[in-house]
CSV table of C-alpha atoms and ligand atoms in Angstrom, one decimal:
chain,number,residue,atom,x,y,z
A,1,UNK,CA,2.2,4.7,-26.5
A,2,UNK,CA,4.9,2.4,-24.7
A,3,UNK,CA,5.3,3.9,-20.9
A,4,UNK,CA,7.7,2.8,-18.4
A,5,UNK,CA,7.2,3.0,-15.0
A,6,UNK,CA,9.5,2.9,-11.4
A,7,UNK,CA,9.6,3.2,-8.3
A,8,UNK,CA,12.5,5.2,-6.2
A,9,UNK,CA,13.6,5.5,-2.9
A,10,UNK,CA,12.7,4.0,0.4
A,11,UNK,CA,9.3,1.6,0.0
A,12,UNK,CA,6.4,2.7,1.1
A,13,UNK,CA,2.5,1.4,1.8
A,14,UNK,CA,0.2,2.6,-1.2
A,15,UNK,CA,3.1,2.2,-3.8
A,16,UNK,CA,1.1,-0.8,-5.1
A,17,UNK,CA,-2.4,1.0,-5.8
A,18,UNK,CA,-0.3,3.6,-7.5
A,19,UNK,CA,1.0,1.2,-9.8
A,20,UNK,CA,-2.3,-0.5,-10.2
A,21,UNK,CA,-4.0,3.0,-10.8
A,22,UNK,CA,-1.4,4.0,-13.8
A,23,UNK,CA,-1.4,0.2,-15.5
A,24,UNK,CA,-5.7,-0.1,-15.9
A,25,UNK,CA,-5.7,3.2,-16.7
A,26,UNK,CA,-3.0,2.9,-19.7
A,27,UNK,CA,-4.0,-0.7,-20.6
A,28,UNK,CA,-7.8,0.6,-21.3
A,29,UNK,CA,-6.8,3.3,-23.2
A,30,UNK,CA,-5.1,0.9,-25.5
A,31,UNK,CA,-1.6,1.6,-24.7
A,32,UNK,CA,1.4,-0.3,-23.6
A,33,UNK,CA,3.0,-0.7,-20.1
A,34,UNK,CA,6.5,-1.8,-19.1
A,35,UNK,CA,7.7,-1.8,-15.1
A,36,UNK,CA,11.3,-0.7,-14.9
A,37,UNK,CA,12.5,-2.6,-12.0
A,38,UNK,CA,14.3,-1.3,-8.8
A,39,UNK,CA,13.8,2.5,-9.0
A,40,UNK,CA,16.1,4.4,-11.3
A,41,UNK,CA,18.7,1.4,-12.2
A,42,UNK,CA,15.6,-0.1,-13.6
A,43,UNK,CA,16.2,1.9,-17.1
A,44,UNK,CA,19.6,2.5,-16.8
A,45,UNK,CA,20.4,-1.2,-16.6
A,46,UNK,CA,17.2,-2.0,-18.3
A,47,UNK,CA,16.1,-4.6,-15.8
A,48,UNK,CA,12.2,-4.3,-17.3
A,49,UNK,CA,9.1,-6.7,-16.9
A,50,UNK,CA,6.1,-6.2,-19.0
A,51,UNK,CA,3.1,-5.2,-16.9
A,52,UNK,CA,-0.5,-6.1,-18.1
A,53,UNK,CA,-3.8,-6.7,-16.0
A,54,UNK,CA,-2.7,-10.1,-14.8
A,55,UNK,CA,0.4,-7.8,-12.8
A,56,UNK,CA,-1.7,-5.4,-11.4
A,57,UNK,CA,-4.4,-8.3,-10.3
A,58,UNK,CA,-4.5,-8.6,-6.5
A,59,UNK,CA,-2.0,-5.8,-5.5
A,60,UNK,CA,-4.4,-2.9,-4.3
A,61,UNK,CA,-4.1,-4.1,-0.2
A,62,UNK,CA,-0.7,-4.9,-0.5
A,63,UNK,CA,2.3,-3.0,1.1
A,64,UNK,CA,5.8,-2.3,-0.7
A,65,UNK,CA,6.4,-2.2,-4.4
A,66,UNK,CA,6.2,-5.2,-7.0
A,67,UNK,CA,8.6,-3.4,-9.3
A,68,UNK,CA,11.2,-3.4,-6.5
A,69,UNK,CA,13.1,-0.1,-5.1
A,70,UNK,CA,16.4,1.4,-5.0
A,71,UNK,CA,18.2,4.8,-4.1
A,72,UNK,CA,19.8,4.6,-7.5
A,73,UNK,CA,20.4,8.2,-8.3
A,74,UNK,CA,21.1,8.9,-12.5
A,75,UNK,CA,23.4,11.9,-12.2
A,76,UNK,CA,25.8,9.8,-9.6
A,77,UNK,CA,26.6,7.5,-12.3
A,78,UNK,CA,29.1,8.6,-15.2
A,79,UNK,CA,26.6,9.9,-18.4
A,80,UNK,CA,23.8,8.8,-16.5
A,81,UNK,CA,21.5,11.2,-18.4
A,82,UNK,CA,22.7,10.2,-21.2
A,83,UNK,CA,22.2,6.3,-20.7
A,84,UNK,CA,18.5,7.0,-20.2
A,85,UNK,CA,17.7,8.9,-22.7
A,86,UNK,CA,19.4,5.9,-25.5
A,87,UNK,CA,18.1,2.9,-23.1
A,88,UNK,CA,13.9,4.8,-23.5
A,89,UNK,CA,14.8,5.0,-27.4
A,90,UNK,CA,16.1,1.3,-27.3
A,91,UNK,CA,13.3,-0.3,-25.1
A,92,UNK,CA,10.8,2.2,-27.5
A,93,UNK,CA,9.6,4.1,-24.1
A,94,UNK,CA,7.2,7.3,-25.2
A,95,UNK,CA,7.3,8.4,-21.5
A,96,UNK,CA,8.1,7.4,-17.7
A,97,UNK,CA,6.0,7.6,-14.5
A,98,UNK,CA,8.6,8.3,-11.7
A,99,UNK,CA,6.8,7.3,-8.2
A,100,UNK,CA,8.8,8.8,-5.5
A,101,UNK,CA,9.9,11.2,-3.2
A,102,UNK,CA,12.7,14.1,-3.1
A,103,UNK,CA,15.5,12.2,-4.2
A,104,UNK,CA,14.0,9.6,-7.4
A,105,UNK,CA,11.4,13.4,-8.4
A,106,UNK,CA,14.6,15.1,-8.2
A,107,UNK,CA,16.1,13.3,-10.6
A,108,UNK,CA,12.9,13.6,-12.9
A,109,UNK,CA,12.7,17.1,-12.8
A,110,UNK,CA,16.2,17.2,-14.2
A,111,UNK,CA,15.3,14.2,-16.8
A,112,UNK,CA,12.6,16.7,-17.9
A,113,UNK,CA,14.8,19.6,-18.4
A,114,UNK,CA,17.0,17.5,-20.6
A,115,UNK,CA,14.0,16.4,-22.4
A,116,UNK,CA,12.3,13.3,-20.6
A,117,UNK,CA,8.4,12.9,-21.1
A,118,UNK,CA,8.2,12.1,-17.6
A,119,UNK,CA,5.4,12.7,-14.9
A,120,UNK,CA,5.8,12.3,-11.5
A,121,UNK,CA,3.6,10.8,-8.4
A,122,UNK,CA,4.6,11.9,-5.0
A,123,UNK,CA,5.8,8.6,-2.2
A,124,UNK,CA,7.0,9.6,1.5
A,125,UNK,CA,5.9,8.7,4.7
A,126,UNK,CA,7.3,11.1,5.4
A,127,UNK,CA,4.9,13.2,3.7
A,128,UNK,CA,7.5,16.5,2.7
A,129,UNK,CA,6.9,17.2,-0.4
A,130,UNK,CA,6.2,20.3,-1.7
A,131,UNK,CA,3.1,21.3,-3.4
A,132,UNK,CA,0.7,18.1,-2.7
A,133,UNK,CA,-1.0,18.6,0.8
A,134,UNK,CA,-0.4,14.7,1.6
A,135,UNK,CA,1.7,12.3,0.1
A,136,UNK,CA,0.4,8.7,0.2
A,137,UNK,CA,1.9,6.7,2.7
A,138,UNK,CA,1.9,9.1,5.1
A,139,UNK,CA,-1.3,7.9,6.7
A,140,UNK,CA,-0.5,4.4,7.0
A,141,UNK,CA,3.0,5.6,8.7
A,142,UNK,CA,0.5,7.7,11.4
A,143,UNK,CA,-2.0,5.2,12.1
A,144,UNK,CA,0.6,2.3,12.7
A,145,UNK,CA,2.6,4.8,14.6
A,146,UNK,CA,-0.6,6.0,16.6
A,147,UNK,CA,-1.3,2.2,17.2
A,148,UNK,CA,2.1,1.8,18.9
A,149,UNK,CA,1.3,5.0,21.4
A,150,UNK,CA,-1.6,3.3,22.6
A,151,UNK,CA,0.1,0.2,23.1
A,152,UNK,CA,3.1,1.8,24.9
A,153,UNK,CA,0.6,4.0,26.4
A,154,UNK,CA,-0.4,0.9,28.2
A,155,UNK,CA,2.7,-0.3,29.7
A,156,UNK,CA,4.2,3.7,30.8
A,157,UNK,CA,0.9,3.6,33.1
A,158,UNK,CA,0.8,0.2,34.4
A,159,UNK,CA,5.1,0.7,35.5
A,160,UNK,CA,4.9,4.8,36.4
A,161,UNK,CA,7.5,4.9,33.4
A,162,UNK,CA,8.3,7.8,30.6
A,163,UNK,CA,8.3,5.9,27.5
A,164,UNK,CA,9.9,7.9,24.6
A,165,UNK,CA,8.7,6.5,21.1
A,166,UNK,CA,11.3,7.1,18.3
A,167,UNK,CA,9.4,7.9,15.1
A,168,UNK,CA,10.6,8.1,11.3
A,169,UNK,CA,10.9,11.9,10.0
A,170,UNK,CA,14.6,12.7,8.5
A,171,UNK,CA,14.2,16.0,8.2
A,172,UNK,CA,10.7,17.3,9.0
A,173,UNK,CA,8.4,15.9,12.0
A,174,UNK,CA,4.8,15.6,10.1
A,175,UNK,CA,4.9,11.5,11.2
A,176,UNK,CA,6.2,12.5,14.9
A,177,UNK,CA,3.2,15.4,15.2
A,178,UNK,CA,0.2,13.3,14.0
A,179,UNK,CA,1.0,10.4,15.7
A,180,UNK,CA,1.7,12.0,18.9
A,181,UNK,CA,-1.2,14.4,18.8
A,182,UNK,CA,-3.5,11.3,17.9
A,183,UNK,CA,-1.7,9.3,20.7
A,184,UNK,CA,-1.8,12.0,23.0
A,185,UNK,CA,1.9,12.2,23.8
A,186,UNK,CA,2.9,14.6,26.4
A,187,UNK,CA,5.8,16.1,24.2
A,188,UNK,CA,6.3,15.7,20.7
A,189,UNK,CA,10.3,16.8,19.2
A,190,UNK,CA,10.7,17.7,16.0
A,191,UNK,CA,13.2,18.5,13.5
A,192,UNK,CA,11.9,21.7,13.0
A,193,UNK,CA,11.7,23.2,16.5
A,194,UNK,CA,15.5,22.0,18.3
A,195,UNK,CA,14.7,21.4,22.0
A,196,UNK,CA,16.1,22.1,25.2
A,197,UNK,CA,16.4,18.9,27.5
A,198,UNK,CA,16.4,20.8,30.5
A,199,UNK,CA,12.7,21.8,28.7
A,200,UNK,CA,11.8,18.9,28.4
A,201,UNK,CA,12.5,17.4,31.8
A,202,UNK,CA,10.5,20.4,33.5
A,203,UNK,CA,7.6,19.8,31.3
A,204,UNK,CA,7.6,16.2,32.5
A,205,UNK,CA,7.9,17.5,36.2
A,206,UNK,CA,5.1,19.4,35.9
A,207,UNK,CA,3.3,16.9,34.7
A,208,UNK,CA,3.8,14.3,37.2
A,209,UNK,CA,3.8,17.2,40.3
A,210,UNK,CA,0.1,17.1,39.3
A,211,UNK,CA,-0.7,13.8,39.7
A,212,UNK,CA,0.6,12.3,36.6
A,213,UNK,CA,2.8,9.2,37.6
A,214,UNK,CA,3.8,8.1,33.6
A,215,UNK,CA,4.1,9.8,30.0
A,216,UNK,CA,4.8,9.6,26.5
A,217,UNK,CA,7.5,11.6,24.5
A,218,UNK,CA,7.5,11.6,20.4
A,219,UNK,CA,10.7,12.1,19.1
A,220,UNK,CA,11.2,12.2,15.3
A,221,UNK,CA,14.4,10.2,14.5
A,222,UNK,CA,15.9,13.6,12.8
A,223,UNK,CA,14.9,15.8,16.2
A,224,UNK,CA,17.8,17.5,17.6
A,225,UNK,CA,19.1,19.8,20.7
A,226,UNK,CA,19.0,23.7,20.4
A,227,UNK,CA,22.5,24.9,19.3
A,228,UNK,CA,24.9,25.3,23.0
A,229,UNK,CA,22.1,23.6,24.9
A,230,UNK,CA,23.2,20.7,27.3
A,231,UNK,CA,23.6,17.4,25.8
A,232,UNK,CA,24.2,13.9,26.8
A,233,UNK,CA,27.5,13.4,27.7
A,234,UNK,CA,30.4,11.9,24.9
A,235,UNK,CA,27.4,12.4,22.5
A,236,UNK,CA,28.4,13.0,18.7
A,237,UNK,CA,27.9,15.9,17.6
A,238,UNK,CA,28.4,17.1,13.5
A,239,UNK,CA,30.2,20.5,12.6
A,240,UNK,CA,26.8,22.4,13.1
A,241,UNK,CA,26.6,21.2,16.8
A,242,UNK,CA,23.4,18.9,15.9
A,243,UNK,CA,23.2,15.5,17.2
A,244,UNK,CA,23.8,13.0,14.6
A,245,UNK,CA,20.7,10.6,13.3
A,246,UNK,CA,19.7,7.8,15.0
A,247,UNK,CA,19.4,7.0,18.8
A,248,UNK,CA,18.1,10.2,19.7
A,249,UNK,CA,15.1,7.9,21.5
A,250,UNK,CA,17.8,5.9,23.6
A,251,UNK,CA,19.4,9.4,23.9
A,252,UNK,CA,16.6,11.1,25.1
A,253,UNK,CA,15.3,8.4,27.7
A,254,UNK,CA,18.8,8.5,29.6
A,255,UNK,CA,18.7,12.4,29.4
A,256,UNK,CA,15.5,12.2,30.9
A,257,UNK,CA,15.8,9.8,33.6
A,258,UNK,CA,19.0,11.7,34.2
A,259,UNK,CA,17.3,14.8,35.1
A,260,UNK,CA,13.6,13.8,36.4
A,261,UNK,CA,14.8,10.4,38.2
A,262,UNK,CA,11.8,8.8,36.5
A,263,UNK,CA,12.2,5.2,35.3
A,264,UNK,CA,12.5,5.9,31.5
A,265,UNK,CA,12.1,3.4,28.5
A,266,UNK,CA,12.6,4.0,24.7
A,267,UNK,CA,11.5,2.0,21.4
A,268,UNK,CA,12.5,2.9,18.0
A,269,UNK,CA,9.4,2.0,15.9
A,270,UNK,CA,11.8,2.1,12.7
A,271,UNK,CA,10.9,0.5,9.5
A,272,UNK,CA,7.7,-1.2,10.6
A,273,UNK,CA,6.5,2.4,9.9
A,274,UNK,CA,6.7,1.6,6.3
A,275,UNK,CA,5.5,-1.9,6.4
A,276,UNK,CA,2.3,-4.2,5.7
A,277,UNK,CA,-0.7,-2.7,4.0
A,278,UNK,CA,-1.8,0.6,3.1
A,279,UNK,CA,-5.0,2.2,5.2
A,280,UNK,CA,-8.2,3.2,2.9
A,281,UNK,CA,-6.9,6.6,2.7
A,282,UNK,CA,-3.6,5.6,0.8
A,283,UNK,CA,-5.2,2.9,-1.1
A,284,UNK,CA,-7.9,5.7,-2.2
A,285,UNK,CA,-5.0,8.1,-2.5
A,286,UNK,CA,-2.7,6.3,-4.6
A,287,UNK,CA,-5.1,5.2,-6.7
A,288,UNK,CA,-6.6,8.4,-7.7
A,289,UNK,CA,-2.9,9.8,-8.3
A,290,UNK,CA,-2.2,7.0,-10.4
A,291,UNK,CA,-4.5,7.4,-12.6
A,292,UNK,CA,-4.1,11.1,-13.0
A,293,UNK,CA,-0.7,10.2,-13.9
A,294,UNK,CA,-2.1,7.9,-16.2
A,295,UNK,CA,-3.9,10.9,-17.6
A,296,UNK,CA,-1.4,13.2,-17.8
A,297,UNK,CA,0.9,11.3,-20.0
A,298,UNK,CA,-2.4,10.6,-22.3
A,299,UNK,CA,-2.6,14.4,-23.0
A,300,UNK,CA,1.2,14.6,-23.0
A,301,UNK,CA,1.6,16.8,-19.7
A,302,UNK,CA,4.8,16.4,-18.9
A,303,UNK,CA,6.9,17.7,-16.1
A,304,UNK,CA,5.0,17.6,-13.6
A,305,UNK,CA,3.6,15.7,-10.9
A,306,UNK,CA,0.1,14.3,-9.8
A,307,UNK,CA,-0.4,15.9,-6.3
A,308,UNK,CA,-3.3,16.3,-3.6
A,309,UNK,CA,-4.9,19.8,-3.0
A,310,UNK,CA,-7.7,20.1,-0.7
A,311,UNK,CA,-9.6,17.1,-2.0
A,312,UNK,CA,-8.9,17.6,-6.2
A,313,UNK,CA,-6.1,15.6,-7.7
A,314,UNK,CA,-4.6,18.2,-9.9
A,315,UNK,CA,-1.1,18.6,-11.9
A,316,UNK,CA,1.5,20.3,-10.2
A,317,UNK,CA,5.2,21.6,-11.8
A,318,UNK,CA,8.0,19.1,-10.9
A,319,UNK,CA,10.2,22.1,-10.3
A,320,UNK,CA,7.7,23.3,-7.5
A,321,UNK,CA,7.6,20.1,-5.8
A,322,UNK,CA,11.5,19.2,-5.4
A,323,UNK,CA,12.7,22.7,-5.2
A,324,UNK,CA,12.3,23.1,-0.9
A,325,UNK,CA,10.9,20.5,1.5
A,326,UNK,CA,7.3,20.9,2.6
A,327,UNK,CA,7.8,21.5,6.8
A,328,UNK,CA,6.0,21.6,9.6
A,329,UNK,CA,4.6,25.0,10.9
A,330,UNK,CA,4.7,27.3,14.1
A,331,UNK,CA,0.5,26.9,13.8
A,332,UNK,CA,0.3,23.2,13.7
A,333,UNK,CA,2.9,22.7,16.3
A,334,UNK,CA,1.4,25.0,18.5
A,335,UNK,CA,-1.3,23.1,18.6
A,336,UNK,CA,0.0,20.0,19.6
A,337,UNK,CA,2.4,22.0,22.3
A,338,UNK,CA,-1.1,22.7,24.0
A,339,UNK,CA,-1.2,19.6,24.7
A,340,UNK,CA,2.6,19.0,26.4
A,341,UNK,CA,2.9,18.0,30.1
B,401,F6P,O1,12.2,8.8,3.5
B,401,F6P,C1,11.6,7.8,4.1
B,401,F6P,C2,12.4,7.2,5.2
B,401,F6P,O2,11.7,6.2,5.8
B,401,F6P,C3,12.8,8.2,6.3
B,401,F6P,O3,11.8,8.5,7.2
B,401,F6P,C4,14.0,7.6,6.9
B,401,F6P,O4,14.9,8.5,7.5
B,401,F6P,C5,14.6,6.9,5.7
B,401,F6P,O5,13.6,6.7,4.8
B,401,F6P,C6,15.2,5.6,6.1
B,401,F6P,O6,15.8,5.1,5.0
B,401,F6P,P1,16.4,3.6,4.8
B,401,F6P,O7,15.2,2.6,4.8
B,401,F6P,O8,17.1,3.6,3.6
B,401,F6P,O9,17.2,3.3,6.1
């Protein structure tokens, strides 16, 4: 078999094992591997690169993708379906590994429908897929996110200050609640559960009226007020009455020192979330799915996606994966709220 292989979407640390995993796999099994560069418009342009051992040699530890990423998206560009399925007959592709999240599965899933070989290995940070209990990347996001805690940890003491710690999470808050239950933050704000500031600011008055003199707020970058709850001033709102991305740490440390009168700082940890190399977990991770993926296309299954249940790597439908995003729950975040102030 000839098998293509991308990767999609925003990079991410463990991309490289993945690829690593699917290549050795393929290349001992006597079949052919070709990387398909910058996500999607990697087969649509057909910007490809032949991958053999040499490629994969010395890749495991390191972070990003050496096949390059995009947000490319097939069905946004006129007979995009189309253009794949001639470019795989003209390059002589038997099937594609998609590695990726929502948006670059997504497209897969659809691919499949219209009769793609195509399997699937799951990428986020922000760990939100659907039907794998972890996606790889996810614990490297944590830990350097964890790490950052501690450090600011260091400096809200030393000052009496609130530090609030802007974390990565679009749309659901798995990075902002690990992290800030590993860090020990005081409150943690998630997408999923809209907050009150007034809330919040009692919280942290509690926490100092009992000796306390400094603390550490989460906020995922995607966290946002309750609807009619009091917001910052001149802030933009969309038509739903949420806050729109970005800023909400610079937002909330105003709000905050507004209300409390306690000197408060912010840091947006941003993209250094998704840098440098992958921990053991993800390497481990990534690897395994790999070469399930590697398997899968050997026995021709199709359509679906490598995932992580419990501690088996197993084959999971595409469809099931991409069809809702995989959210934090009342159980977990309960939890962590034990914790608050
Ligand atoms: O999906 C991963 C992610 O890092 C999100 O947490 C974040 O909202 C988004 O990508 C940022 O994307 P970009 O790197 O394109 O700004």
């Amino acid at each position: 078999m000839k098998v293509g292989i991308l990767t999609g979407g925003g990079d991410c640390p463990g991309l490289n094992p993945v690829i690593r995993g699917v290549v050795r796999k393929l290349i001992q099994e006597g079949h052919e591997v070709v990387g398909l560069k910058e996500g999607w418009r990697g087969i649509v342009e057909k910007k490809t690169e032949a991958l053999d051992l040499r490629s994969v040699s010395g890749i495991l530890h390191r972070g990003g993708t050496i096949l390059r990423s995009s947000r490319t998206n097939v069905y946004s560009i006129e007979n995009g379906e189309q253009i794949v399925i001639n470019n795989m007959k003209e390059l002589g592709l038997d099937a594609l590994v998609a590695i990726g999240g929502e948006d670059t599965l997504g497209v897969a899933a659809k691919l499949y429908k219209a009769g793609v070989n195509v399997v699937g290995v799951p990428k986020t940070i922000d760990n939100d897929l659907n039907a794998t209990d972890y996606t790889f990347g996810f614990d490297t996001a944590v830990n350097i996110a964890m790490e950052a805690i501690d450090r600011l940890h260091t400096t809200a003491e030393s000052h009496n200050r609130v530090i609030v710690c802007e974390v990565m999470g679009r749309h659901a808050g798995w990075i902002a609640l690990h992290a800030g239950m590993a860090g020990g933050a005081d409150v943690i704000l998630i997408p999923e559960k809209p907050y009150d500031i007034n809330e919040v600011a009692e919280t942290l008055k509690k926490r100092h009226a009992r000796g306390k003199d400094f603390s550490i707020v989460v906020a995922a970058e995607g966290a946002s007020p309750k609807a009619g709850s009091e917001v910052l001033q001149g802030q933009e709102l969309d038509s739903f009455g949420h806050v729109k991305l970005g800023g909400i740490g610079e937002t909330l440390a105003k709000q905050i020192e507004e209300k409390t009168g306690f000197e408060t700082r912010h840091t947006v940890l941003g993209h250094i979330q998704r840098g440098g190399s992958p921990t053991a977990f993800d390497r481990v991770l990534g690897t395994r799915l790999g070469v399930l993926a590697a398997d899968m296309v050997l026995e021709g299954n199709f359509g679906n996606m490598a995932a992580l249940k419990g501690t088996e790597v197993v084959p999971v439908s595409l469809a099931d994966a991409t069809g809702e995003l995989k959210l934090v729950g009342d159980d977990l975040y309960k939890v962590a709220a034990t914790f608050f102030g």
